[in-house]
Structure formats: C-alpha cells, structure tokens
Amino acid sequence: MLTDFAKAYLRISMSNILLTGGAGFIGSHIAVELRKAGYVPIILDNLSNSLDSAVDGISKITGRKEVLHNIDCRRENEVVDLIEKVGGISGIVHLAAFKAVGESVQNPSKYYDNNIGSMGSILRVAEKFCVEQFVFSSSCTVYGSPQEAEVTESTPMGNAYSPYGYTKQVGERMMIDLVKAGVKTKFVSLRYFNPIGAHPSAWIGEFPIGKPNNLVPYICQTSIGLRDELTVYGNDYNTRDGSCIRDYIHVCDIATAHVKALDYMLKPTAPQHDVFNIGTGKGNSVKEIIDTFKEVNEIEFKVIQGSRRPGDVAAIYANNQKAQSILGWHPEYTLADALKHAWNWQKTL
Ligand code: WQD
C-alpha cells in the first residue's frame, strides 16, 4: 500500500513538464532545476536563438541524458505528436520567444509572429491535453515606464515601451481570457526582471547568437576581446548617475522560481491565474554593473558613452515580496555571484 508521500513522489517523478525554449539561456537553467525537483523536463526548442549543445551541459549537471526536441512551437501538430510520444504532460513552462527589447523596436513583426504565434499554439496544446499547470515567461517590460521605479504586481501595465513588452502583455491577457472561457488549467505568469549570470558549474550559460543585445553578455564579450568597446546607451536619464537602472537577477534564481510556481499550482488553494515579480528587489545602474563587473573579475575593458537606445525605460526594479511570501521563493545569489559566473562561463566559450 503506497503512503501519501510515496504517491506524491511517484506523481511528481512521473510528471512530464513541456519546457519550450528549453535550450535557451533561461530555459536550460530551468531544465536543471526541474530535474532536481523530480520533474521530467521535455525540452523543446527550435534553436533560433540557442544551441543544441546546451542540452549536453544540462545533462552534465543533471547526470542524465537529456533530450532536445527540435520543434517550433508554432507547429502545433508537431508539439502534439511529441506529447503523445512521451506519454502526456502534466504541466507546461513556456519560454520560447525572442527577448531583445532594442531589436523588437527595429523588427516588430518578427516579435509578433514568434512570441504571440507561439503562445497561441502552446495554449491550444494546453487545452487539448487538459494540462494542470502552465507557467508563462513574462517580463517586467509589461510595466512600461512606471511612475515609481519599484513595481509590485499591482502596478498597472503601462503602455509597453517596446513590441517585446507588448507581446508579454498580450500573452498574460490570453491566459486570463482562457480562464474566463472556462479552461481548467492553472496559470502563473512570472515577470522576470533582468536575468544575468550562468550556472556555477559553467556547463550552461548565455550564448547570444551574433551581436549581444543585452548588457552583461556584451560586457563579457568586450572583456574577452570579441568586441572593441562597450557603449553605455544614455547618461541623461533621471537616475543617480544618469544611466538606466534595472533589477539584475541571477538566472539560477529565476529558474528556481519556476519549480516553486509549479508546486504552488498543485495546491487546491492556488487561484487559477496568478502573477509574480521575479527580481532581487534592488536596482543597479548600467555604470554600477560595469564597475562591479570590473571589480569582482579584476578586469578592464573599454567603455564609451552613446545616446539613448529606443525602447529603454529609465528605471525599474522589483518589489518581490509576493513571490517570497506566497511561493516561498527568494533570490539566493548576489550581483557579484552573477557577474563572476557570467565571466567564468564566457571564458569557456
Ligand atoms: C539593460 C540596460 C540598456 C547593452 C532585458 C531583457 C528582457 C527583459 C528585461 C526578461 C539598458 C543598457 C545594454 C549595451 C547598454 N527580461 N545597455 N549597452 O533592455 O532591460 O531587457 O530585461 O524578460 O527580456 O532583454 O536589458 O541588458 O538589453 O539593457 O548601455 O551594450 O543596459 O540601454 O539601459 P533590458 P538590456
């Protein structure tokens, strides 16, 4: 006769979780944490912004042979075939999307087609398989340019400052409408702030295809000599040093929040839709990131001053109390840890 604990363990250990974008920077770290928690990550990625070698790194960390399924989320039939092949899924963690704010301003149709198209397809799959748990990779960019730099989940969604941010607003609204239409899946949106760093093992990390859009990978590539200099976009913002302020959070802390969200949705008391800020609760400026990176890694690199980048907001950082109190999640790594781990990863490339 199985005890309740054994039944729970058996259920979780048999819980396939479809992880879209699972070979990507954040997705690969989530795959590791899912495995660690007893879930089974079904890694799906079309490799448009990731490398299949990421799965080797995941396998090295989990000690199991993880499998990458090279599928585009918008090919719904292929996703359905995969799920039937693996024997069903109990949850979905949906990350597959393009995520560069600046790039989305230059190429909005690429973002609308991929981010919203993928979301529509994966939501239809969730309905078809009566999935219990759906975690959506949302973003602090849904807040637009907030009145106050510190945002809570009740801060109104402003006008998205970029097409990228708008695709995340639309994604959250799509889930709310499905709940209203009677879909029984439970949904959680995790509004990431700025994910940085790499796994402490340096087996997985961020691997931008082409020129990095984001600050920390650009700093890393400049430090290793792949880029001549780093440009600071804007020094006339209304912030303590004129450069933009963001909430930079270790990617491993982002990853653990997904396991907490999946566990939370298993509770009968969990609402059908919920939203959490996933950030450190602290803001740092671009110039502070540059100085901290140089200090903790004892390295120098060239920095030049440039004009503002379209789509950037001056300052935003998380109030993360809700995720701490309801999910039982809290960030475990410091900014120095993240910048050291980012540099350690860069040196392996
Ligand atoms: C940060 C700051 C730039 C590059 C990211 C993700 C997005 C979302 C939010 C999760 C800005 C400045 C950058 C450079 C610079 N996260 N910068 N020189 O735009 O806040 O968005 O976090 O969903 O997915 O993209 O991050 O790293 O691009 O920029 O001065 O070479 O660094 O202007 O002020 P952003 P970022």
CSV table of C-alpha atoms and ligand atoms in Angstrom, one decimal:
chain,number,residue,atom,x,y,z
A,1,MET,CA,0.0,0.0,0.0
A,2,LEU,CA,1.7,3.3,-1.1
A,3,THR,CA,1.8,6.1,1.5
A,4,ASP,CA,0.6,9.5,0.5
A,5,PHE,CA,4.2,10.7,0.4
A,6,ALA,CA,5.1,7.8,-2.0
A,7,LYS,CA,2.1,8.6,-4.2
A,8,ALA,CA,3.1,12.3,-4.3
A,9,TYR,CA,6.7,11.4,-5.1
A,10,LEU,CA,5.6,8.9,-7.7
A,11,ARG,CA,3.2,11.5,-9.3
A,12,ILE,CA,5.9,14.2,-9.4
A,13,SER,CA,8.6,11.9,-10.5
A,14,MET,CA,6.4,10.9,-13.4
A,15,SER,CA,5.4,14.5,-14.1
A,16,ASN,CA,6.5,15.4,-17.6
A,17,ILE,CA,6.8,19.2,-18.0
A,18,LEU,CA,6.9,20.5,-21.5
A,19,LEU,CA,9.7,23.2,-21.4
A,20,THR,CA,9.5,25.3,-24.5
A,21,GLY,CA,12.7,27.3,-25.2
A,22,GLY,CA,14.4,24.7,-23.0
A,23,ALA,CA,17.8,25.0,-24.8
A,24,GLY,CA,17.9,28.8,-24.3
A,25,PHE,CA,19.7,30.8,-21.6
A,26,ILE,CA,16.9,30.7,-19.0
A,27,GLY,CA,15.3,27.5,-20.3
A,28,SER,CA,18.5,25.4,-19.8
A,29,HIS,CA,18.8,26.5,-16.2
A,30,ILE,CA,15.1,25.7,-15.6
A,31,ALA,CA,15.6,22.2,-17.1
A,32,VAL,CA,18.3,21.6,-14.4
A,33,GLU,CA,16.0,22.8,-11.6
A,34,LEU,CA,13.1,20.8,-12.9
A,35,ARG,CA,15.2,17.6,-12.8
A,36,LYS,CA,16.5,18.5,-9.4
A,37,ALA,CA,12.9,18.8,-8.1
A,38,GLY,CA,11.8,15.4,-9.5
A,39,TYR,CA,10.0,16.7,-12.6
A,40,VAL,CA,10.9,15.4,-16.1
A,41,PRO,CA,11.7,18.3,-18.5
A,42,ILE,CA,10.6,17.6,-22.0
A,43,ILE,CA,12.9,20.1,-23.8
A,44,LEU,CA,11.5,21.7,-26.9
A,45,ASP,CA,13.4,24.3,-28.8
A,46,ASN,CA,13.7,25.4,-32.5
A,47,LEU,CA,17.3,26.6,-32.0
A,48,SER,CA,16.6,30.0,-33.5
A,49,ASN,CA,18.4,31.7,-30.6
A,50,SER,CA,20.1,28.8,-28.8
A,51,LEU,CA,22.5,25.9,-29.5
A,52,ASP,CA,21.7,22.1,-29.2
A,53,SER,CA,25.0,21.8,-27.3
A,54,ALA,CA,23.2,23.4,-24.3
A,55,VAL,CA,21.5,20.0,-23.7
A,56,ASP,CA,24.9,18.4,-23.2
A,57,GLY,CA,25.6,21.0,-20.5
A,58,ILE,CA,22.2,20.3,-18.9
A,59,SER,CA,23.0,16.5,-19.0
A,60,LYS,CA,26.4,17.1,-17.3
A,61,ILE,CA,24.7,18.9,-14.4
A,62,THR,CA,21.7,16.6,-14.0
A,63,GLY,CA,23.7,13.4,-14.6
A,64,ARG,CA,21.0,12.1,-17.0
A,65,LYS,CA,20.9,12.0,-20.8
A,66,GLU,CA,18.5,14.9,-21.5
A,67,VAL,CA,16.9,15.0,-24.9
A,68,LEU,CA,16.3,18.1,-27.1
A,69,HIS,CA,13.3,18.0,-29.4
A,70,ASN,CA,14.0,20.5,-32.2
A,71,ILE,CA,10.5,21.7,-32.8
A,72,ASP,CA,9.0,25.2,-33.5
A,73,CYS,CA,6.1,25.9,-31.0
A,74,ARG,CA,4.1,27.3,-33.9
A,75,ARG,CA,4.0,23.9,-35.5
A,76,GLU,CA,1.2,22.7,-33.2
A,77,ASN,CA,0.8,19.3,-34.7
A,78,GLU,CA,4.5,18.5,-34.1
A,79,VAL,CA,4.1,19.6,-30.5
A,80,VAL,CA,1.0,17.4,-30.1
A,81,ASP,CA,2.9,14.4,-31.7
A,82,LEU,CA,5.8,14.9,-29.2
A,83,ILE,CA,3.5,15.0,-26.2
A,84,GLU,CA,1.7,11.8,-27.3
A,85,LYS,CA,5.1,10.2,-27.9
A,86,VAL,CA,6.3,10.9,-24.4
A,87,GLY,CA,3.1,9.7,-22.8
A,88,GLY,CA,1.5,13.0,-21.9
A,89,ILE,CA,2.4,16.0,-19.8
A,90,SER,CA,1.1,17.4,-16.5
A,91,GLY,CA,2.5,20.9,-17.0
A,92,ILE,CA,4.0,23.4,-19.4
A,93,VAL,CA,6.7,26.0,-18.8
A,94,HIS,CA,6.5,28.3,-21.8
A,95,LEU,CA,9.6,30.4,-22.6
A,96,ALA,CA,10.0,30.1,-26.3
A,97,ALA,CA,10.1,33.8,-27.5
A,98,PHE,CA,12.5,36.4,-28.8
A,99,LYS,CA,13.5,38.7,-25.9
A,100,ALA,CA,15.6,41.7,-27.0
A,101,VAL,CA,13.9,45.0,-26.3
A,102,GLY,CA,16.0,47.0,-28.7
A,103,GLU,CA,15.7,44.5,-31.5
A,104,SER,CA,12.0,44.3,-31.1
A,105,VAL,CA,11.7,48.1,-31.8
A,106,GLN,CA,13.7,47.6,-35.1
A,107,ASN,CA,11.8,44.4,-36.1
A,108,PRO,CA,8.3,44.2,-34.5
A,109,SER,CA,6.8,41.7,-36.9
A,110,LYS,CA,9.5,39.1,-36.1
A,111,TYR,CA,8.4,39.5,-32.4
A,112,TYR,CA,4.6,39.5,-33.0
A,113,ASP,CA,4.8,36.4,-35.2
A,114,ASN,CA,7.1,34.4,-33.0
A,115,ASN,CA,6.1,35.4,-29.5
A,116,ILE,CA,2.3,35.7,-30.0
A,117,GLY,CA,2.1,32.9,-32.5
A,118,SER,CA,4.0,30.5,-30.2
A,119,MET,CA,1.8,31.5,-27.3
A,120,GLY,CA,-1.4,30.8,-29.2
A,121,SER,CA,-0.2,27.4,-30.3
A,122,ILE,CA,1.0,26.3,-26.9
A,123,LEU,CA,-2.2,27.5,-25.2
A,124,ARG,CA,-4.2,25.3,-27.6
A,125,VAL,CA,-2.0,22.4,-26.8
A,126,ALA,CA,-2.5,23.0,-23.0
A,127,GLU,CA,-6.3,22.9,-23.6
A,128,LYS,CA,-6.1,19.8,-25.7
A,129,PHE,CA,-4.2,17.9,-23.0
A,130,CYS,CA,-6.0,19.4,-20.1
A,131,VAL,CA,-2.7,20.5,-18.6
A,132,GLU,CA,-2.9,21.2,-14.9
A,133,GLN,CA,-0.1,23.8,-14.6
A,134,PHE,CA,1.1,26.5,-17.1
A,135,VAL,CA,3.9,28.8,-16.2
A,136,PHE,CA,4.4,31.7,-18.6
A,137,SER,CA,7.7,33.5,-19.0
A,138,SER,CA,6.6,37.1,-18.7
A,139,SER,CA,8.6,40.2,-18.1
A,140,CYS,CA,9.0,43.4,-16.1
A,141,THR,CA,8.6,45.1,-19.5
A,142,VAL,CA,4.8,44.7,-19.1
A,143,TYR,CA,5.0,47.7,-16.7
A,144,GLY,CA,6.2,50.0,-19.5
A,145,SER,CA,7.7,53.1,-17.9
A,146,PRO,CA,6.3,53.0,-14.4
A,147,GLN,CA,5.6,56.1,-12.3
A,148,GLU,CA,7.7,54.6,-9.5
A,149,ALA,CA,10.8,52.6,-10.3
A,150,GLU,CA,9.9,49.9,-7.7
A,151,VAL,CA,6.9,47.9,-9.1
A,152,THR,CA,4.6,45.5,-7.4
A,153,GLU,CA,2.3,43.0,-9.2
A,154,SER,CA,-0.5,45.6,-8.7
A,155,THR,CA,1.4,48.3,-10.6
A,156,PRO,CA,-0.8,48.9,-13.7
A,157,MET,CA,0.5,47.6,-17.0
A,158,GLY,CA,1.6,50.8,-18.8
A,159,ASN,CA,1.9,51.3,-22.5
A,160,ALA,CA,4.5,48.8,-23.4
A,161,TYR,CA,7.7,50.7,-24.4
A,162,SER,CA,8.6,48.0,-26.9
A,163,PRO,CA,6.9,45.4,-29.1
A,164,TYR,CA,8.7,42.8,-27.0
A,165,GLY,CA,7.0,44.1,-23.8
A,166,TYR,CA,3.7,44.3,-25.7
A,167,THR,CA,3.9,40.6,-26.7
A,168,LYS,CA,4.2,39.8,-23.0
A,169,GLN,CA,1.2,41.9,-22.1
A,170,VAL,CA,-0.8,40.1,-24.8
A,171,GLY,CA,0.4,36.7,-23.5
A,172,GLU,CA,-0.8,37.4,-20.0
A,173,ARG,CA,-4.1,38.6,-21.3
A,174,MET,CA,-4.5,35.4,-23.4
A,175,MET,CA,-4.3,33.3,-20.3
A,176,ILE,CA,-6.8,35.5,-18.4
A,177,ASP,CA,-9.3,35.1,-21.3
A,178,LEU,CA,-8.9,31.3,-21.3
A,179,VAL,CA,-9.7,31.2,-17.6
A,180,LYS,CA,-12.8,33.3,-18.3
A,181,ALA,CA,-13.8,30.9,-21.0
A,182,GLY,CA,-13.7,28.0,-18.6
A,183,VAL,CA,-10.4,26.4,-19.3
A,184,LYS,CA,-9.4,24.4,-16.1
A,185,THR,CA,-5.6,24.9,-16.4
A,186,LYS,CA,-3.9,26.9,-13.6
A,187,PHE,CA,-1.8,29.7,-15.0
A,188,VAL,CA,1.1,31.6,-13.4
A,189,SER,CA,3.0,34.5,-15.1
A,190,LEU,CA,6.5,35.0,-13.8
A,191,ARG,CA,7.6,38.6,-14.6
A,192,TYR,CA,11.3,38.3,-14.9
A,193,PHE,CA,13.5,41.3,-14.4
A,194,ASN,CA,17.0,41.2,-15.9
A,195,PRO,CA,18.3,37.6,-16.0
A,196,ILE,CA,22.1,37.5,-15.9
A,197,GLY,CA,24.9,35.1,-14.9
A,198,ALA,CA,25.4,31.4,-15.6
A,199,HIS,CA,25.2,28.1,-13.7
A,200,PRO,CA,28.1,28.0,-11.1
A,201,SER,CA,29.4,24.8,-12.9
A,202,ALA,CA,29.9,26.9,-16.1
A,203,TRP,CA,28.4,24.0,-18.1
A,204,ILE,CA,25.5,26.2,-19.2
A,205,GLY,CA,25.1,29.9,-19.7
A,206,GLU,CA,24.1,32.6,-22.1
A,207,PHE,CA,25.1,32.1,-25.7
A,208,PRO,CA,23.8,35.1,-27.8
A,209,ILE,CA,23.7,34.3,-31.5
A,210,GLY,CA,25.6,37.2,-33.2
A,211,LYS,CA,26.0,40.6,-31.5
A,212,PRO,CA,24.5,40.6,-28.0
A,213,ASN,CA,21.6,43.0,-27.3
A,214,ASN,CA,21.9,42.6,-23.5
A,215,LEU,CA,24.3,44.4,-21.3
A,216,VAL,CA,26.0,41.6,-19.4
A,217,PRO,CA,26.8,39.4,-22.3
A,218,TYR,CA,28.1,42.4,-24.2
A,219,ILE,CA,30.4,43.3,-21.2
A,220,CYS,CA,31.6,39.7,-21.2
A,221,GLN,CA,32.4,39.7,-25.0
A,222,THR,CA,34.1,43.1,-24.7
A,223,SER,CA,36.2,41.8,-21.7
A,224,ILE,CA,37.3,38.7,-23.7
A,225,GLY,CA,38.2,40.8,-26.7
A,226,LEU,CA,35.4,39.8,-29.1
A,227,ARG,CA,34.1,43.4,-29.0
A,228,ASP,CA,36.2,46.5,-29.1
A,229,GLU,CA,34.2,48.5,-26.6
A,230,LEU,CA,31.0,48.7,-24.6
A,231,THR,CA,28.7,51.6,-25.4
A,232,VAL,CA,26.6,53.0,-22.5
A,233,TYR,CA,23.3,53.9,-24.0
A,234,GLY,CA,22.3,57.2,-22.4
A,235,ASN,CA,23.7,59.2,-19.5
A,236,ASP,CA,21.0,61.8,-19.2
A,237,TYR,CA,18.3,59.8,-17.5
A,238,ASN,CA,16.8,61.0,-14.2
A,239,THR,CA,18.7,58.4,-12.2
A,240,ARG,CA,21.5,58.6,-9.6
A,241,ASP,CA,24.2,58.6,-12.3
A,242,GLY,CA,22.3,59.3,-15.5
A,243,SER,CA,22.3,55.7,-16.7
A,244,CYS,CA,19.4,53.3,-16.7
A,245,ILE,CA,18.5,51.3,-13.6
A,246,ARG,CA,17.4,47.6,-13.8
A,247,ASP,CA,17.0,44.7,-11.4
A,248,TYR,CA,19.7,42.2,-12.4
A,249,ILE,CA,18.9,38.7,-11.1
A,250,HIS,CA,20.9,35.5,-11.2
A,251,VAL,CA,19.5,33.1,-13.9
A,252,CYS,CA,19.6,30.3,-11.3
A,253,ASP,CA,17.2,32.3,-9.1
A,254,ILE,CA,14.9,32.8,-12.0
A,255,ALA,CA,15.0,29.1,-12.6
A,256,THR,CA,14.1,28.0,-9.1
A,257,ALA,CA,11.1,30.3,-9.2
A,258,HIS,CA,9.6,28.1,-11.9
A,259,VAL,CA,9.7,25.0,-9.7
A,260,LYS,CA,8.1,27.0,-6.9
A,261,ALA,CA,5.4,28.1,-9.2
A,262,LEU,CA,4.6,24.5,-10.4
A,263,ASP,CA,4.4,23.3,-6.8
A,264,TYR,CA,2.2,26.3,-5.9
A,265,MET,CA,-0.3,25.4,-8.6
A,266,LEU,CA,-0.7,21.9,-7.2
A,267,LYS,CA,-2.2,23.4,-4.1
A,268,PRO,CA,-6.0,23.4,-4.2
A,269,THR,CA,-6.0,26.9,-2.7
A,270,ALA,CA,-4.0,28.3,-5.6
A,271,PRO,CA,-6.1,30.7,-7.8
A,272,GLN,CA,-6.5,29.8,-11.5
A,273,HIS,CA,-4.3,32.7,-12.5
A,274,ASP,CA,-1.6,34.5,-10.6
A,275,VAL,CA,1.3,36.8,-11.3
A,276,PHE,CA,4.7,37.2,-9.5
A,277,ASN,CA,7.7,39.6,-9.9
A,278,ILE,CA,10.9,37.6,-10.1
A,279,GLY,CA,13.7,40.1,-9.3
A,280,THR,CA,16.1,40.8,-6.4
A,281,GLY,CA,14.2,43.8,-5.2
A,282,LYS,CA,17.3,46.0,-5.8
A,283,GLY,CA,18.1,48.3,-8.8
A,284,ASN,CA,21.6,48.9,-10.2
A,285,SER,CA,22.6,51.3,-12.9
A,286,VAL,CA,24.4,50.4,-16.1
A,287,LYS,CA,27.5,52.2,-14.8
A,288,GLU,CA,27.3,50.3,-11.5
A,289,ILE,CA,27.1,47.0,-13.3
A,290,ILE,CA,30.2,47.9,-15.4
A,291,ASP,CA,32.2,48.9,-12.2
A,292,THR,CA,31.1,45.8,-10.3
A,293,PHE,CA,32.0,43.5,-13.2
A,294,LYS,CA,35.5,45.1,-13.4
A,295,GLU,CA,36.0,44.9,-9.7
A,296,VAL,CA,34.8,41.3,-9.0
A,297,ASN,CA,36.5,39.9,-12.0
A,298,GLU,CA,39.6,42.1,-11.8
A,299,ILE,CA,39.4,43.1,-15.4
A,300,GLU,CA,39.4,46.2,-17.5
A,301,PHE,CA,37.6,46.9,-20.8
A,302,LYS,CA,36.9,50.0,-22.9
A,303,VAL,CA,33.7,51.9,-22.3
A,304,ILE,CA,32.3,54.7,-24.5
A,305,GLN,CA,29.3,57.0,-24.0
A,306,GLY,CA,26.4,56.7,-26.5
A,307,SER,CA,23.0,58.1,-26.9
A,308,ARG,CA,19.8,56.6,-25.5
A,309,ARG,CA,18.5,53.3,-27.0
A,310,PRO,CA,14.9,53.4,-28.3
A,311,GLY,CA,12.6,51.3,-26.1
A,312,ASP,CA,14.6,51.8,-22.9
A,313,VAL,CA,12.8,52.9,-19.7
A,314,ALA,CA,14.8,55.0,-17.2
A,315,ALA,CA,14.4,52.8,-14.1
A,316,ILE,CA,12.6,49.7,-13.0
A,317,TYR,CA,13.1,47.1,-10.2
A,318,ALA,CA,11.0,44.5,-8.5
A,319,ASN,CA,9.1,44.5,-5.2
A,320,ASN,CA,9.4,40.7,-4.8
A,321,GLN,CA,7.6,40.3,-1.5
A,322,LYS,CA,4.7,38.4,-3.1
A,323,ALA,CA,6.9,35.7,-4.6
A,324,GLN,CA,8.7,35.4,-1.3
A,325,SER,CA,5.6,35.1,0.9
A,326,ILE,CA,3.3,33.1,-1.4
A,327,LEU,CA,5.8,31.0,-3.4
A,328,GLY,CA,8.3,30.6,-0.6
A,329,TRP,CA,10.9,31.7,-3.2
A,330,HIS,CA,13.8,34.1,-2.6
A,331,PRO,CA,16.9,35.0,-4.5
A,332,GLU,CA,20.0,33.2,-3.2
A,333,TYR,CA,22.8,34.7,-5.4
A,334,THR,CA,24.3,38.2,-5.2
A,335,LEU,CA,25.1,40.5,-8.0
A,336,ALA,CA,28.8,39.7,-7.6
A,337,ASP,CA,28.0,36.0,-7.9
A,338,ALA,CA,26.1,36.6,-11.1
A,339,LEU,CA,28.8,38.7,-12.7
A,340,LYS,CA,31.5,36.2,-11.7
A,341,HIS,CA,29.5,33.3,-13.0
A,342,ALA,CA,28.9,35.2,-16.3
A,343,TRP,CA,32.6,35.8,-16.7
A,344,ASN,CA,33.5,32.2,-15.8
A,345,TRP,CA,31.1,31.0,-18.5
A,346,GLN,CA,32.4,33.4,-21.1
A,347,LYS,CA,35.9,32.1,-20.6
A,348,THR,CA,34.7,28.6,-21.5
A,349,LEU,CA,33.4,29.7,-25.0
B,1,WQD,C1,19.8,46.9,-19.8
B,1,WQD,C2,20.4,48.3,-19.8
B,1,WQD,C3,20.5,49.3,-21.9
B,1,WQD,C4,23.5,46.9,-23.8
B,1,WQD,C5,16.1,42.7,-20.6
B,1,WQD,C6,15.7,41.6,-21.5
B,1,WQD,C7,14.2,41.4,-21.5
B,1,WQD,C8,13.6,41.5,-20.1
B,1,WQD,C9,14.1,42.7,-19.3
B,1,WQD,C10,13.0,39.3,-19.3
B,1,WQD,C11,19.6,49.2,-20.7
B,1,WQD,C12,21.9,49.2,-21.4
B,1,WQD,C13,22.6,47.4,-22.9
B,1,WQD,C14,24.7,47.7,-24.1
B,1,WQD,C15,23.9,49.4,-22.6
B,1,WQD,N1,13.8,40.4,-19.3
B,1,WQD,N2,22.8,48.6,-22.3
B,1,WQD,N3,24.8,48.9,-23.5
B,1,WQD,O1,16.6,46.1,-22.2
B,1,WQD,O2,16.4,45.9,-19.6
B,1,WQD,O3,15.7,44.0,-21.2
B,1,WQD,O4,15.5,42.6,-19.3
B,1,WQD,O5,12.1,39.2,-19.9
B,1,WQD,O6,14.0,40.1,-22.0
B,1,WQD,O7,16.1,41.9,-22.8
B,1,WQD,O8,18.1,44.6,-20.8
B,1,WQD,O9,20.5,44.2,-21.0
B,1,WQD,O10,19.3,45.0,-23.1
B,1,WQD,O11,19.7,46.5,-21.2
B,1,WQD,O12,24.1,50.5,-22.1
B,1,WQD,O13,25.5,47.3,-25.0
B,1,WQD,O14,21.7,48.3,-20.3
B,1,WQD,O15,20.3,50.6,-22.6
B,1,WQD,O16,19.6,50.5,-20.1
B,1,WQD,P1,16.7,45.3,-21.0
B,1,WQD,P2,19.5,45.0,-21.6
